[in-house]
Short mmCIF file of C-alpha atoms and ligand atoms in Angstrom, two decimals:
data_model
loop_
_atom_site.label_atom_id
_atom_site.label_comp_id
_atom_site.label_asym_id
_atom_site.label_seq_id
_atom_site.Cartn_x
_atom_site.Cartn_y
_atom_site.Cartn_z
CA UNK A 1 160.42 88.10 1.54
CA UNK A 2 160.10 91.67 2.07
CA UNK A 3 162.76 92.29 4.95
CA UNK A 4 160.30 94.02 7.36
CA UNK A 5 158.30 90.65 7.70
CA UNK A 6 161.35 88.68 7.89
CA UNK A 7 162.15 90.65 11.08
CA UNK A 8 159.09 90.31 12.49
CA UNK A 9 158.61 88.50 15.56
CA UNK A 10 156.03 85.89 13.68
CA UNK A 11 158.98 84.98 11.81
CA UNK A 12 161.65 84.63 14.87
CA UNK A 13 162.97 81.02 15.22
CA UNK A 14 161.49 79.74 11.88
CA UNK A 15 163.47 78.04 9.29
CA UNK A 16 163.08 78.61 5.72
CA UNK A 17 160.13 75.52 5.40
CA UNK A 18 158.20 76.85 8.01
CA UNK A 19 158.27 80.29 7.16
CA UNK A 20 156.55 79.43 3.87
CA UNK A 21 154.02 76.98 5.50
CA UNK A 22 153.51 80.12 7.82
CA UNK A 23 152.88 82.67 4.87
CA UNK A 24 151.03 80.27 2.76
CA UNK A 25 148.27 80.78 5.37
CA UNK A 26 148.56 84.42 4.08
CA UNK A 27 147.37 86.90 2.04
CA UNK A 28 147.62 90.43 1.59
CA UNK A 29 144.87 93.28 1.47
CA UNK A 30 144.56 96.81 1.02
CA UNK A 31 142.13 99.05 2.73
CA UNK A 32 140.86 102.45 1.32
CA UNK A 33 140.87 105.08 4.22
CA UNK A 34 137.67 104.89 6.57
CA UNK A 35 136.93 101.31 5.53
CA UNK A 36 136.41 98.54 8.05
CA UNK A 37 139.08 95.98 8.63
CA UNK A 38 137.63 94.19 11.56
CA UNK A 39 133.85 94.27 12.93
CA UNK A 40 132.46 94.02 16.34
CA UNK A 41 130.17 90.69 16.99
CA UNK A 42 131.28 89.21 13.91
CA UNK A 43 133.08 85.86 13.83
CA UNK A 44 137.33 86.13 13.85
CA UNK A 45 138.12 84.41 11.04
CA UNK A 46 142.21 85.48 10.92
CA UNK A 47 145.43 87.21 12.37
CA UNK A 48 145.73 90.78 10.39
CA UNK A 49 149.53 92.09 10.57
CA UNK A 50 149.81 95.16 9.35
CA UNK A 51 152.54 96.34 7.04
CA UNK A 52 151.74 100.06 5.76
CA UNK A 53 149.23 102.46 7.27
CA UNK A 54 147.43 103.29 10.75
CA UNK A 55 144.43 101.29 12.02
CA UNK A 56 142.10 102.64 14.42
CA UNK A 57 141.01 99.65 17.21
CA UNK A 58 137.41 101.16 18.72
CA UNK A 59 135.09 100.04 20.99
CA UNK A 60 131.28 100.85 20.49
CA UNK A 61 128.04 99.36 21.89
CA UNK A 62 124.22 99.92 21.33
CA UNK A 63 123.61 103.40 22.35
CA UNK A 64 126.79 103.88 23.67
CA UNK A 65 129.20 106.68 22.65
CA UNK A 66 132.03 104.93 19.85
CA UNK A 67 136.10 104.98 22.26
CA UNK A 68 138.83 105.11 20.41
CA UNK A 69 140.75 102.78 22.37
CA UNK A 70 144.24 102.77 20.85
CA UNK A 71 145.77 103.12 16.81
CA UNK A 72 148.29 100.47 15.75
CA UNK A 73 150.50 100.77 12.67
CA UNK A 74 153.07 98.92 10.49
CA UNK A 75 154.23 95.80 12.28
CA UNK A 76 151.78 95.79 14.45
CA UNK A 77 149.49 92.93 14.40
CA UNK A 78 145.66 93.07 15.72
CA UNK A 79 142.55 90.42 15.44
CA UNK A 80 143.50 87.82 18.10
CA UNK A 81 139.75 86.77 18.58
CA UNK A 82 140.08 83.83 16.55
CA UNK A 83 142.34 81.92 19.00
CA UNK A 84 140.10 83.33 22.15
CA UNK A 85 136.91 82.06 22.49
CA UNK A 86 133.98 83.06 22.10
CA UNK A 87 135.98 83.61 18.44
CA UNK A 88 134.14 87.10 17.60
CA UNK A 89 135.64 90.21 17.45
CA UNK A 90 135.74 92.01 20.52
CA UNK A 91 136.37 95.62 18.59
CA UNK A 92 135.82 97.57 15.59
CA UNK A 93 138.97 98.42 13.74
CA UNK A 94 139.26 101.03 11.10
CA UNK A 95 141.86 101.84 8.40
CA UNK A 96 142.62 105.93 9.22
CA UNK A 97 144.84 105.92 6.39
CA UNK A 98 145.17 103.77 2.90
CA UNK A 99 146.02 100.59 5.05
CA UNK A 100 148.46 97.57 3.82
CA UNK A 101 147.97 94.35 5.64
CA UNK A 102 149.09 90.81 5.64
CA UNK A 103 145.96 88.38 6.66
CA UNK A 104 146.74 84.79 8.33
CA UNK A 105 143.31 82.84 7.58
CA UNK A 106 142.76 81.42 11.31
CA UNK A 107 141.99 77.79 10.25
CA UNK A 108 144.86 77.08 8.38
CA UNK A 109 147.13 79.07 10.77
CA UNK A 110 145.70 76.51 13.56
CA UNK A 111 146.24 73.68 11.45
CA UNK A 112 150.18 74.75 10.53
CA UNK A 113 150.39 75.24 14.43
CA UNK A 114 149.26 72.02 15.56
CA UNK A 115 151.81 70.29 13.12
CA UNK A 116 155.11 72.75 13.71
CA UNK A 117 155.86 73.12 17.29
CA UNK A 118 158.23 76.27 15.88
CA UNK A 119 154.65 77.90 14.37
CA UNK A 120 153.13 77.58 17.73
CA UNK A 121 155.94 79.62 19.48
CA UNK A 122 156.16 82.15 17.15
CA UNK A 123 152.35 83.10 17.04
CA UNK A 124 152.38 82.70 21.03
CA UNK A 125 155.05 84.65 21.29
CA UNK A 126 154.17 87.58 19.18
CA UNK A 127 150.47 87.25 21.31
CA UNK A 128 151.85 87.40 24.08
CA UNK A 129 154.22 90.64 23.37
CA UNK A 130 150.91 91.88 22.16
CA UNK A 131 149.17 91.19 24.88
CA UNK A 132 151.44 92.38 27.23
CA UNK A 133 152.02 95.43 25.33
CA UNK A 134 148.40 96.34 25.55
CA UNK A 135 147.75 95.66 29.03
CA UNK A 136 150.84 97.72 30.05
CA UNK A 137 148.81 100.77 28.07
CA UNK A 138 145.98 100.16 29.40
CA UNK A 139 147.39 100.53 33.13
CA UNK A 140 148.95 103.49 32.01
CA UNK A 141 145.81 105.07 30.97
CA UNK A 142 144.33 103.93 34.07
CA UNK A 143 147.42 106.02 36.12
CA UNK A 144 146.42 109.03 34.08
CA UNK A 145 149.61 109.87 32.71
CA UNK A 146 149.14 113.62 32.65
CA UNK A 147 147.31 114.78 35.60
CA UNK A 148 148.91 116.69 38.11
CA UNK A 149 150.73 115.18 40.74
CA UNK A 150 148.22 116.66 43.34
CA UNK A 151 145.50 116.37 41.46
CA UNK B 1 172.41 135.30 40.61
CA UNK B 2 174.13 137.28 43.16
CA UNK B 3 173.20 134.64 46.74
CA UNK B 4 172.48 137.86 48.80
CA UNK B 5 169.61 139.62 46.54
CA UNK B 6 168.51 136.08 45.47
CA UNK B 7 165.15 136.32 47.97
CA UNK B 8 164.63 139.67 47.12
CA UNK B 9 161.89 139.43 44.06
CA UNK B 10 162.59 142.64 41.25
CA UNK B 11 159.39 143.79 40.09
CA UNK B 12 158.23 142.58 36.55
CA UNK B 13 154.92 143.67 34.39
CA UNK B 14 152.50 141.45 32.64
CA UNK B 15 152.97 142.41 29.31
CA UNK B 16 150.25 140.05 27.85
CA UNK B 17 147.88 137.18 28.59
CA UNK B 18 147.17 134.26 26.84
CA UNK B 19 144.59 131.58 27.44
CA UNK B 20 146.02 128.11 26.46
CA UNK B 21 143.00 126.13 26.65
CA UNK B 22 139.57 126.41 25.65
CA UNK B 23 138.81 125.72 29.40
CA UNK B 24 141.18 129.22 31.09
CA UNK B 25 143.00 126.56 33.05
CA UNK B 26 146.47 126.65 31.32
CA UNK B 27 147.46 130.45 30.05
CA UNK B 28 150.95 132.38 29.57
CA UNK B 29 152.07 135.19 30.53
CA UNK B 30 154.77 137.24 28.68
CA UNK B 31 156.81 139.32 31.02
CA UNK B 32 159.15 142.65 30.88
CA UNK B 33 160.84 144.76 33.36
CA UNK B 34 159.13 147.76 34.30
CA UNK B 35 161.51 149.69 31.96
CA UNK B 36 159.87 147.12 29.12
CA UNK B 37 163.36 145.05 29.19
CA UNK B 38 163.39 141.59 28.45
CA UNK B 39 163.72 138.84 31.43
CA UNK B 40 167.19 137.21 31.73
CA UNK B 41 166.48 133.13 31.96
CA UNK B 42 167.77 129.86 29.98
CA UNK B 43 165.07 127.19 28.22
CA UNK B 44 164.86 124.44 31.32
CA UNK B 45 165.34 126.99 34.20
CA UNK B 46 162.37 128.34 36.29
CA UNK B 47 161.30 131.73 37.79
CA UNK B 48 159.74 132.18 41.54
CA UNK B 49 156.78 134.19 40.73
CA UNK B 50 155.04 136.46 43.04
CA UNK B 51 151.45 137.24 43.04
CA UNK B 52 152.04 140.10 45.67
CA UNK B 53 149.50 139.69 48.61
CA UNK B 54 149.28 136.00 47.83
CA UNK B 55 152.29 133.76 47.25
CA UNK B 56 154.86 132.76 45.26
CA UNK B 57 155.48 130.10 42.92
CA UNK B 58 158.03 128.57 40.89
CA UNK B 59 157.04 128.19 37.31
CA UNK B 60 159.47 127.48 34.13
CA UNK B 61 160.63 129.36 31.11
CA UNK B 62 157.77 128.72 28.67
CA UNK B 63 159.28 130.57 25.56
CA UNK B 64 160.15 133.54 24.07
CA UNK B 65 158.09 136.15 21.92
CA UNK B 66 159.52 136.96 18.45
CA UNK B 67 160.56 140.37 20.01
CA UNK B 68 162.72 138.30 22.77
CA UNK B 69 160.00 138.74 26.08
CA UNK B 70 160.02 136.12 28.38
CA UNK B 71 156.91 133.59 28.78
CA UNK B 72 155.65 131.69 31.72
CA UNK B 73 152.57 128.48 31.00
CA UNK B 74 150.26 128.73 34.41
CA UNK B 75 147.97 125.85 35.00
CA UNK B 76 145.59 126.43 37.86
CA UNK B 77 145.79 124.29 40.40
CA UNK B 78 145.43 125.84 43.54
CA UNK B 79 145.86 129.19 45.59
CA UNK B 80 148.42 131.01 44.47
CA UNK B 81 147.75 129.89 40.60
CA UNK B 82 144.12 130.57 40.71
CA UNK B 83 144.81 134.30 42.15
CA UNK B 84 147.30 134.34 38.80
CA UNK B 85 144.55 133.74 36.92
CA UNK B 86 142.61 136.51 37.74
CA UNK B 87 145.46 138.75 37.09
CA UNK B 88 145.79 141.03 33.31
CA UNK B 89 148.32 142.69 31.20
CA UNK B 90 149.30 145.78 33.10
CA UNK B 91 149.17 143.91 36.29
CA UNK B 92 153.08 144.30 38.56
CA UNK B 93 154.25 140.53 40.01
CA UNK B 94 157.31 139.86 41.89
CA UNK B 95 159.89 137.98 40.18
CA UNK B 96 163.10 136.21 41.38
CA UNK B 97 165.29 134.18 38.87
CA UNK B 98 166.48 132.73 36.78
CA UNK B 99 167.10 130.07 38.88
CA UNK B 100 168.16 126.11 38.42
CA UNK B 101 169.84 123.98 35.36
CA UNK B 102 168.94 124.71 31.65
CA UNK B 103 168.53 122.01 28.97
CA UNK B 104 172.12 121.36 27.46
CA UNK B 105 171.39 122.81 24.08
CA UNK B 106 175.09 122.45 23.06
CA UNK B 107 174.77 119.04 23.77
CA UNK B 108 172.01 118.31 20.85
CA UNK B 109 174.98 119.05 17.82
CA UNK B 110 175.00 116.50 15.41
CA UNK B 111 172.76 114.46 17.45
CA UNK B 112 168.98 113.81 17.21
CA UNK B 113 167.15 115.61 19.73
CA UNK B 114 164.31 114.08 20.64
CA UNK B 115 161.69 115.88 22.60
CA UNK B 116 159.21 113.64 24.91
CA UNK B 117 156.45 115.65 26.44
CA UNK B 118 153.35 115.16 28.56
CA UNK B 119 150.44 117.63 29.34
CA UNK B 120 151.95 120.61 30.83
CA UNK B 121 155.36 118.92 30.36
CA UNK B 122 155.24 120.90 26.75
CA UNK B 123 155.66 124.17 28.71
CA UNK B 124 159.43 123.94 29.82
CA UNK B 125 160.29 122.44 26.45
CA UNK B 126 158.24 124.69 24.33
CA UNK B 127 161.53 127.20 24.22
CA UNK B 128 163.32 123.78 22.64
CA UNK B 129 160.84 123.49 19.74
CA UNK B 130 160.87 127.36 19.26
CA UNK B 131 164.70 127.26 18.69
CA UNK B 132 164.92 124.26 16.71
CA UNK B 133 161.99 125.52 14.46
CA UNK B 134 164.30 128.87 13.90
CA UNK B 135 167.40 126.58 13.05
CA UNK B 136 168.84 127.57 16.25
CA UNK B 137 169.62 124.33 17.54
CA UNK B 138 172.20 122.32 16.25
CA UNK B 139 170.86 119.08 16.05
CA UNK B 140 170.71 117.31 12.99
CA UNK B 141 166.86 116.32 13.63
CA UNK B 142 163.99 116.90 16.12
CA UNK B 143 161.29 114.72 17.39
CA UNK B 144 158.55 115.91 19.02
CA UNK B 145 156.49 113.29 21.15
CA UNK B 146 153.76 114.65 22.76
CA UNK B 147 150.62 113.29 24.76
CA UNK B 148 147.35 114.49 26.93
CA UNK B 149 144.80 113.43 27.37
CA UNK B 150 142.71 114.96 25.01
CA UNK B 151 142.80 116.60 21.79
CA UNK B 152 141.12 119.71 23.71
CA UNK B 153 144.35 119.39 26.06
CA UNK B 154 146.82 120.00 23.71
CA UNK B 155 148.94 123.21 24.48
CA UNK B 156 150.74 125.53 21.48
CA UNK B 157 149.20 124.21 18.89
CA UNK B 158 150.75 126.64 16.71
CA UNK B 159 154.29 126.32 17.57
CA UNK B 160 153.52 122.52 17.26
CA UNK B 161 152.25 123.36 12.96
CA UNK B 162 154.80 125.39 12.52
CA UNK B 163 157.57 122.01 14.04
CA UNK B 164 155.52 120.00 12.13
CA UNK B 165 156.06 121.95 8.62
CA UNK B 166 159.77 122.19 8.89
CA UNK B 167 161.93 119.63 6.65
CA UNK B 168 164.26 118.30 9.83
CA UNK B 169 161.22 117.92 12.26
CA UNK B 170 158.89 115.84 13.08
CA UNK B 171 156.32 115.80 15.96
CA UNK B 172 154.30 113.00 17.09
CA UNK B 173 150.88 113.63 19.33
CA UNK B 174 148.89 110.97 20.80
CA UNK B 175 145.73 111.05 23.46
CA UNK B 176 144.60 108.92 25.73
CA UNK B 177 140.94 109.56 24.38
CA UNK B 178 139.93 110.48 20.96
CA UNK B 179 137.11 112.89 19.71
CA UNK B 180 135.35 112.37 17.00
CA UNK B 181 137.14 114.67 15.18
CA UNK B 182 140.81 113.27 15.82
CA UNK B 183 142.35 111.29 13.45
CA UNK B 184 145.59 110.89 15.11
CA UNK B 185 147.05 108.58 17.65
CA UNK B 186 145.50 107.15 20.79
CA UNK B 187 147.69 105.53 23.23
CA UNK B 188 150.36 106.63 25.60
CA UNK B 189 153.12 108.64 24.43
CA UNK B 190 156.14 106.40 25.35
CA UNK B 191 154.49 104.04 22.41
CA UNK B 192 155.76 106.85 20.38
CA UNK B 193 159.13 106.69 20.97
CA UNK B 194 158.92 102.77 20.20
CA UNK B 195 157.98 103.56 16.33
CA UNK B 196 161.75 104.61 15.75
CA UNK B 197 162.96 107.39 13.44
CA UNK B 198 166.00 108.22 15.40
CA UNK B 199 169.63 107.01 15.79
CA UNK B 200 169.57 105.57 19.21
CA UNK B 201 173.40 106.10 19.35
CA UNK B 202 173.25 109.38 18.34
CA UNK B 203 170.57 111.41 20.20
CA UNK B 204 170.08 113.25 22.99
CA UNK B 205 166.61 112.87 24.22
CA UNK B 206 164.88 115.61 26.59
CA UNK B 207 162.04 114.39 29.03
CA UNK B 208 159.65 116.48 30.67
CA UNK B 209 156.27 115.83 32.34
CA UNK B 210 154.62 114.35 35.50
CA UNK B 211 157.54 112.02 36.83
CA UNK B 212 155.30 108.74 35.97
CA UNK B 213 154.83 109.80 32.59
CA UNK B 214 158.62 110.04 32.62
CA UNK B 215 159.73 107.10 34.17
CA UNK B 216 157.62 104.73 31.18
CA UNK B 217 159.36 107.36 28.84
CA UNK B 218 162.82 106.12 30.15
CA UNK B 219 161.53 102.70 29.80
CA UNK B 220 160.62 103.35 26.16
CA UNK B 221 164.07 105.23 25.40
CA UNK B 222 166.26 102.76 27.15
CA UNK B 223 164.76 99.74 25.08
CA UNK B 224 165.14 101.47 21.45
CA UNK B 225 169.02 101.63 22.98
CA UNK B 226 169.43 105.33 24.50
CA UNK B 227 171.83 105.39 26.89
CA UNK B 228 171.13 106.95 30.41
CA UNK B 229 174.09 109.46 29.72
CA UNK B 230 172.29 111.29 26.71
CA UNK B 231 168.76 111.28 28.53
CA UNK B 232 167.61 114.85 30.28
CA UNK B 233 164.50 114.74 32.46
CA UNK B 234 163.03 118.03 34.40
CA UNK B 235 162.25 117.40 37.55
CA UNK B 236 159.52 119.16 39.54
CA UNK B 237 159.03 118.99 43.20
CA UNK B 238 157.32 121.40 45.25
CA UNK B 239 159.93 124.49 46.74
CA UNK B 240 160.24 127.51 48.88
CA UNK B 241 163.42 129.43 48.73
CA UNK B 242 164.56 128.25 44.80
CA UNK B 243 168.19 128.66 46.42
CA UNK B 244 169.41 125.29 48.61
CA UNK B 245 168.71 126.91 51.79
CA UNK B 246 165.49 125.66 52.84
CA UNK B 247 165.43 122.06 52.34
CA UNK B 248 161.62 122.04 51.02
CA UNK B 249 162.66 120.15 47.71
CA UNK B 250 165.51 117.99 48.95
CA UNK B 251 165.19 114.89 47.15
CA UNK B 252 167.86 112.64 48.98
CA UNK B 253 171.58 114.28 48.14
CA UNK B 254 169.67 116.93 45.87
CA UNK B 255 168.40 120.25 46.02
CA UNK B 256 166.33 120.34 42.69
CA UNK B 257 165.95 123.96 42.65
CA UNK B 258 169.70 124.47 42.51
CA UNK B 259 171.03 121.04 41.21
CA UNK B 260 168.24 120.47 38.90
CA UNK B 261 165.43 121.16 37.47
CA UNK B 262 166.99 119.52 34.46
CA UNK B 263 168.81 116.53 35.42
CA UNK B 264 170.57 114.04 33.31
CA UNK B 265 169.21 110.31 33.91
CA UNK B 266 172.46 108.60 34.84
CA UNK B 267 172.71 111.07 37.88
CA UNK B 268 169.84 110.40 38.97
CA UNK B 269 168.76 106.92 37.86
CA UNK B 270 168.78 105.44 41.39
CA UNK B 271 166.44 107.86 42.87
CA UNK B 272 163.63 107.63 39.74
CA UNK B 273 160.27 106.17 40.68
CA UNK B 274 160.97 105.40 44.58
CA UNK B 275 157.59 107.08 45.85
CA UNK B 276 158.64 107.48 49.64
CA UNK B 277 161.39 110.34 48.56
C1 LIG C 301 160.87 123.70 38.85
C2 LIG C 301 159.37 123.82 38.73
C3 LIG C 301 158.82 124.26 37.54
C4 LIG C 301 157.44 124.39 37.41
N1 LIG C 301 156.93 124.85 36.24
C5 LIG C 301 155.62 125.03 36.12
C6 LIG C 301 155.08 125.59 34.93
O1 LIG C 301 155.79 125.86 33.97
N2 LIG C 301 153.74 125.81 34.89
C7 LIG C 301 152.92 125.49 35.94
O2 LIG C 301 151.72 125.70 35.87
N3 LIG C 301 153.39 124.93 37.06
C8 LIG C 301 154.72 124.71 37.18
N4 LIG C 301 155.21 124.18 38.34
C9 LIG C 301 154.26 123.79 39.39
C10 LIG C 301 153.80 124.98 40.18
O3 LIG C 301 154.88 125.53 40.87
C11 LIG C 301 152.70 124.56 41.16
O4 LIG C 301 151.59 124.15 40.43
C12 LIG C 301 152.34 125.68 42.07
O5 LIG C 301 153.37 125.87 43.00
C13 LIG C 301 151.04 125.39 42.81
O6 LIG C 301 150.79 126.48 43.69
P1 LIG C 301 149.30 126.85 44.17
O7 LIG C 301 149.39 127.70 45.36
O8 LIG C 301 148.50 127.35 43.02
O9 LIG C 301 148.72 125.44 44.54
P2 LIG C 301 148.75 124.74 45.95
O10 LIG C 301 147.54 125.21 46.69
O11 LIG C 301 150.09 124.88 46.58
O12 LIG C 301 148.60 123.26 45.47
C14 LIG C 301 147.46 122.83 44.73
C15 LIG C 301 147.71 121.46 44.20
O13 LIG C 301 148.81 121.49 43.27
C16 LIG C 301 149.77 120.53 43.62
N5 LIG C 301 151.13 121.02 43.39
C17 LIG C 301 151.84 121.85 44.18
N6 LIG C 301 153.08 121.99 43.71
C18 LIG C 301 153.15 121.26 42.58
C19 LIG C 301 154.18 120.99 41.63
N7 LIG C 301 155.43 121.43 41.78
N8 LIG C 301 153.87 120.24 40.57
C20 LIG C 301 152.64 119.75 40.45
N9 LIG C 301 151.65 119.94 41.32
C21 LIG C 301 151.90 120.66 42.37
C22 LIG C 301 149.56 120.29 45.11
O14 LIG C 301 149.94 118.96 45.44
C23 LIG C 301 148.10 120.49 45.31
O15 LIG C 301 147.37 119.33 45.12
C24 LIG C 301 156.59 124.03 38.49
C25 LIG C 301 157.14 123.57 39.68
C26 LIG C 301 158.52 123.44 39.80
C27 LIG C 301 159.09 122.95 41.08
#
């Protein structure tokens, strides 16, 4: 397994058996630079860790101006919509550069957590960090980081 | 600085003027004596600059010319700064200074140095980059981290290329909100320091920016495993006198202008991020 992935947080606590029913749920991809990865509206069909590259999470609406909202890049793992309902992507996500990914298809990764108690803390746990990771930027942005103290 | 002359400003000339940002609100100012000498001052300290008729300011070392002429980064934010605005090359200002604690270059040998700066925050370390981009600090690598808010709000973009194309640095940018032309980061710079490519155990880390920007920073640094001891932040609090006497930028036990700016963390760790002092 390459070493990265067997550091990764999806992988913490799992024995040998359960890492493979984990990664038999996935499958790599490769996306060219300014391709889509993940599309707003459209139903979230998997977890997308990525492994080499930068990804580029935006937000866009009808008639509304396209926001960069935040880039991720190797390790980091985006597409959470398919275990939050309504189960559509909630952003666009674009590969800025040549993009390596690892793909978890959602239904069997729902199906290998409801039978290994182990695969259910791992993905939690690596939501949760994610989660908590991108709410803490977000209330950063919100402080405006930058401004002047009297401003 | 000799305590008795220390109020007394010497009279300096703006040499040149520079416009930082597309907007005139950040620009720098390169300074000589009247005799076209070069300003005495250390990368970290600050000079109390005098807009005669108006006020006085502190503002820090921004960098030196090629030729050696010291450089001061003015955002306008008020009285004194907007009247600096107005002022061009030719123009007399009162200067006293060098005053405060420098960046402990010496410190960076055989160690990563690695540079974390927000929005205006560039300014103070901007004489950092310049030395490490002429091989002039002894470090054995540099990393630049460096957010705004904006592409547009970016400051030195060219000393920033010219980091960027040497073989033992490496700068990072990020912004809070993309253009349609950026292609780089968006996020908050501390997530930069969380993507590695330094020896925790072996770097010295510099800090400088508004103090919440530098408090997450800390946060970032101490979980990748840098200890308080090898973390430097500036510290900028408003001040009067620059000397200890007045009291204006006591922050509990400390004068900043003559303890600080440049503080190391564990000194100071206590006192970080309690908004009442
Ligand atoms: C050690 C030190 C180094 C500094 N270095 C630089 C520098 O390199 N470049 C630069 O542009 N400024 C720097 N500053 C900040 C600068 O001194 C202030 O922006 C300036 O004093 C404001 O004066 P003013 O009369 O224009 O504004 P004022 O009318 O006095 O204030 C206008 C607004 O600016 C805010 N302000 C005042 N002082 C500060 C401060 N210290 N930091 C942030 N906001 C402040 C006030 O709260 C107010 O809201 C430094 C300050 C210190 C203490």
């Amino acid at each position: 397994m390459n070493p990265a992935l067997e550091q990764h947080r999806l992988m913490h606590g799992l024995n040998d058996a359960e890492r493979t029913r984990l990664l038999d749920c996935a499958e790599p991809h490769h996306y060219a630079v300014g391709t889509p990865v993940l599309r707003q509206g459209q139903a979230a069909n998997r977890l997308v860790l990525i492994t080499a590259g930068r990804v580029e999470v935006r937000l866009s609406g009808a008639g509304a101006r396209v926001t960069s909202l935040e880039t991720l890049g190797p390790g980091e793992t985006l597409g959470w919509s398919w275990y939050v309902p309504p189960g559509r992507w909630q952003f666009d996500s674009w590969a800025l550069e040549a993009t390596d990914t690892l793909e978890f298809e959602a239904g069997c990764l729902r199906s290998a957590m409801s039978q290994e108690h182990a695969i259910t803390e791992a993905v939690l746990g690596e939501l949760v960090h994610t989660l908590a990771h991108r709410l803490t930027a977000a209330r950063l942005r919100l402080l405006d980081l930058y401004a002047n103290p009297g401003s | 600085m000799q305590t008795q002359d220390c109020m007394a400003p010497r009279t300096a000339r703006i040499r040149s003027v520079t416009n930082e940002l597309a907007s005139g609100e950040v620009f720098t100012w390169t300074l000589e004596h009247t005799d076209g000498s070069a300003l005495a001052g250390n990368p970290g300290q600050f000079n109390m600059l005098y807009a005669f008729g108006c006020g006085e300011v502190p503002v820090s070392i921004s960098g030196r010319t090629p030729n050696g002429q010291l450089q001061h980064s003015i955002r306008t934010v008020g009285r004194v700064t907007d009247a600096m605005r107005t002022l061009t090359a030719g123009t007399e200002i009162g200067v006293r200074g060098p005053f405060g604690t420098a960046w402990p270059l010496d410190e960076a040998a055989g160690r990563d140095l690695v540079v974390v700066a927000g929005g205006l925050g560039l300014a103070p370390v901007r004489p950092l980059l310049q030395l490490a981009a002429a091989d002039r600090i002894h470090c054995r690598k540099t990393l630049v981290c460096y957010g705004t808010r904006t592409p547009a709000d970016r400051l030195y973009p060219d000393d920033l290329r010219r980091c960027a194309a040497h073989p033992r640095i490496e700068v990072r940018t990020t912004v809070d909100r993309g253009d349609t032309g950026w292609r780089g980061e968006v996020g908050v710079v501390p997530r930069l320091l969380l993507q590695g490519g330094f020896d925790p155990d072996h770097s010295i880390a510099v800090v400088c920016g508004p103090e919440i920007m530098m408090q997450f920073s800390v946060d970032a640094l101490r979980q990748v495993g840098v200890a308080d001891r090898w973390i430097y932040l500036s510290m900028e609090r408003s001040m009067k006198c620059a000397v200890g006497l007045c009291g204006r930028c006591q922050w509990r036990e400390h004068f900043i202008c003559k303890d600080g700016p440049v503080y190391r963390l564990d000194q100071i760790a206590d006192l970080l991020g309690i908004s009442e002092l």
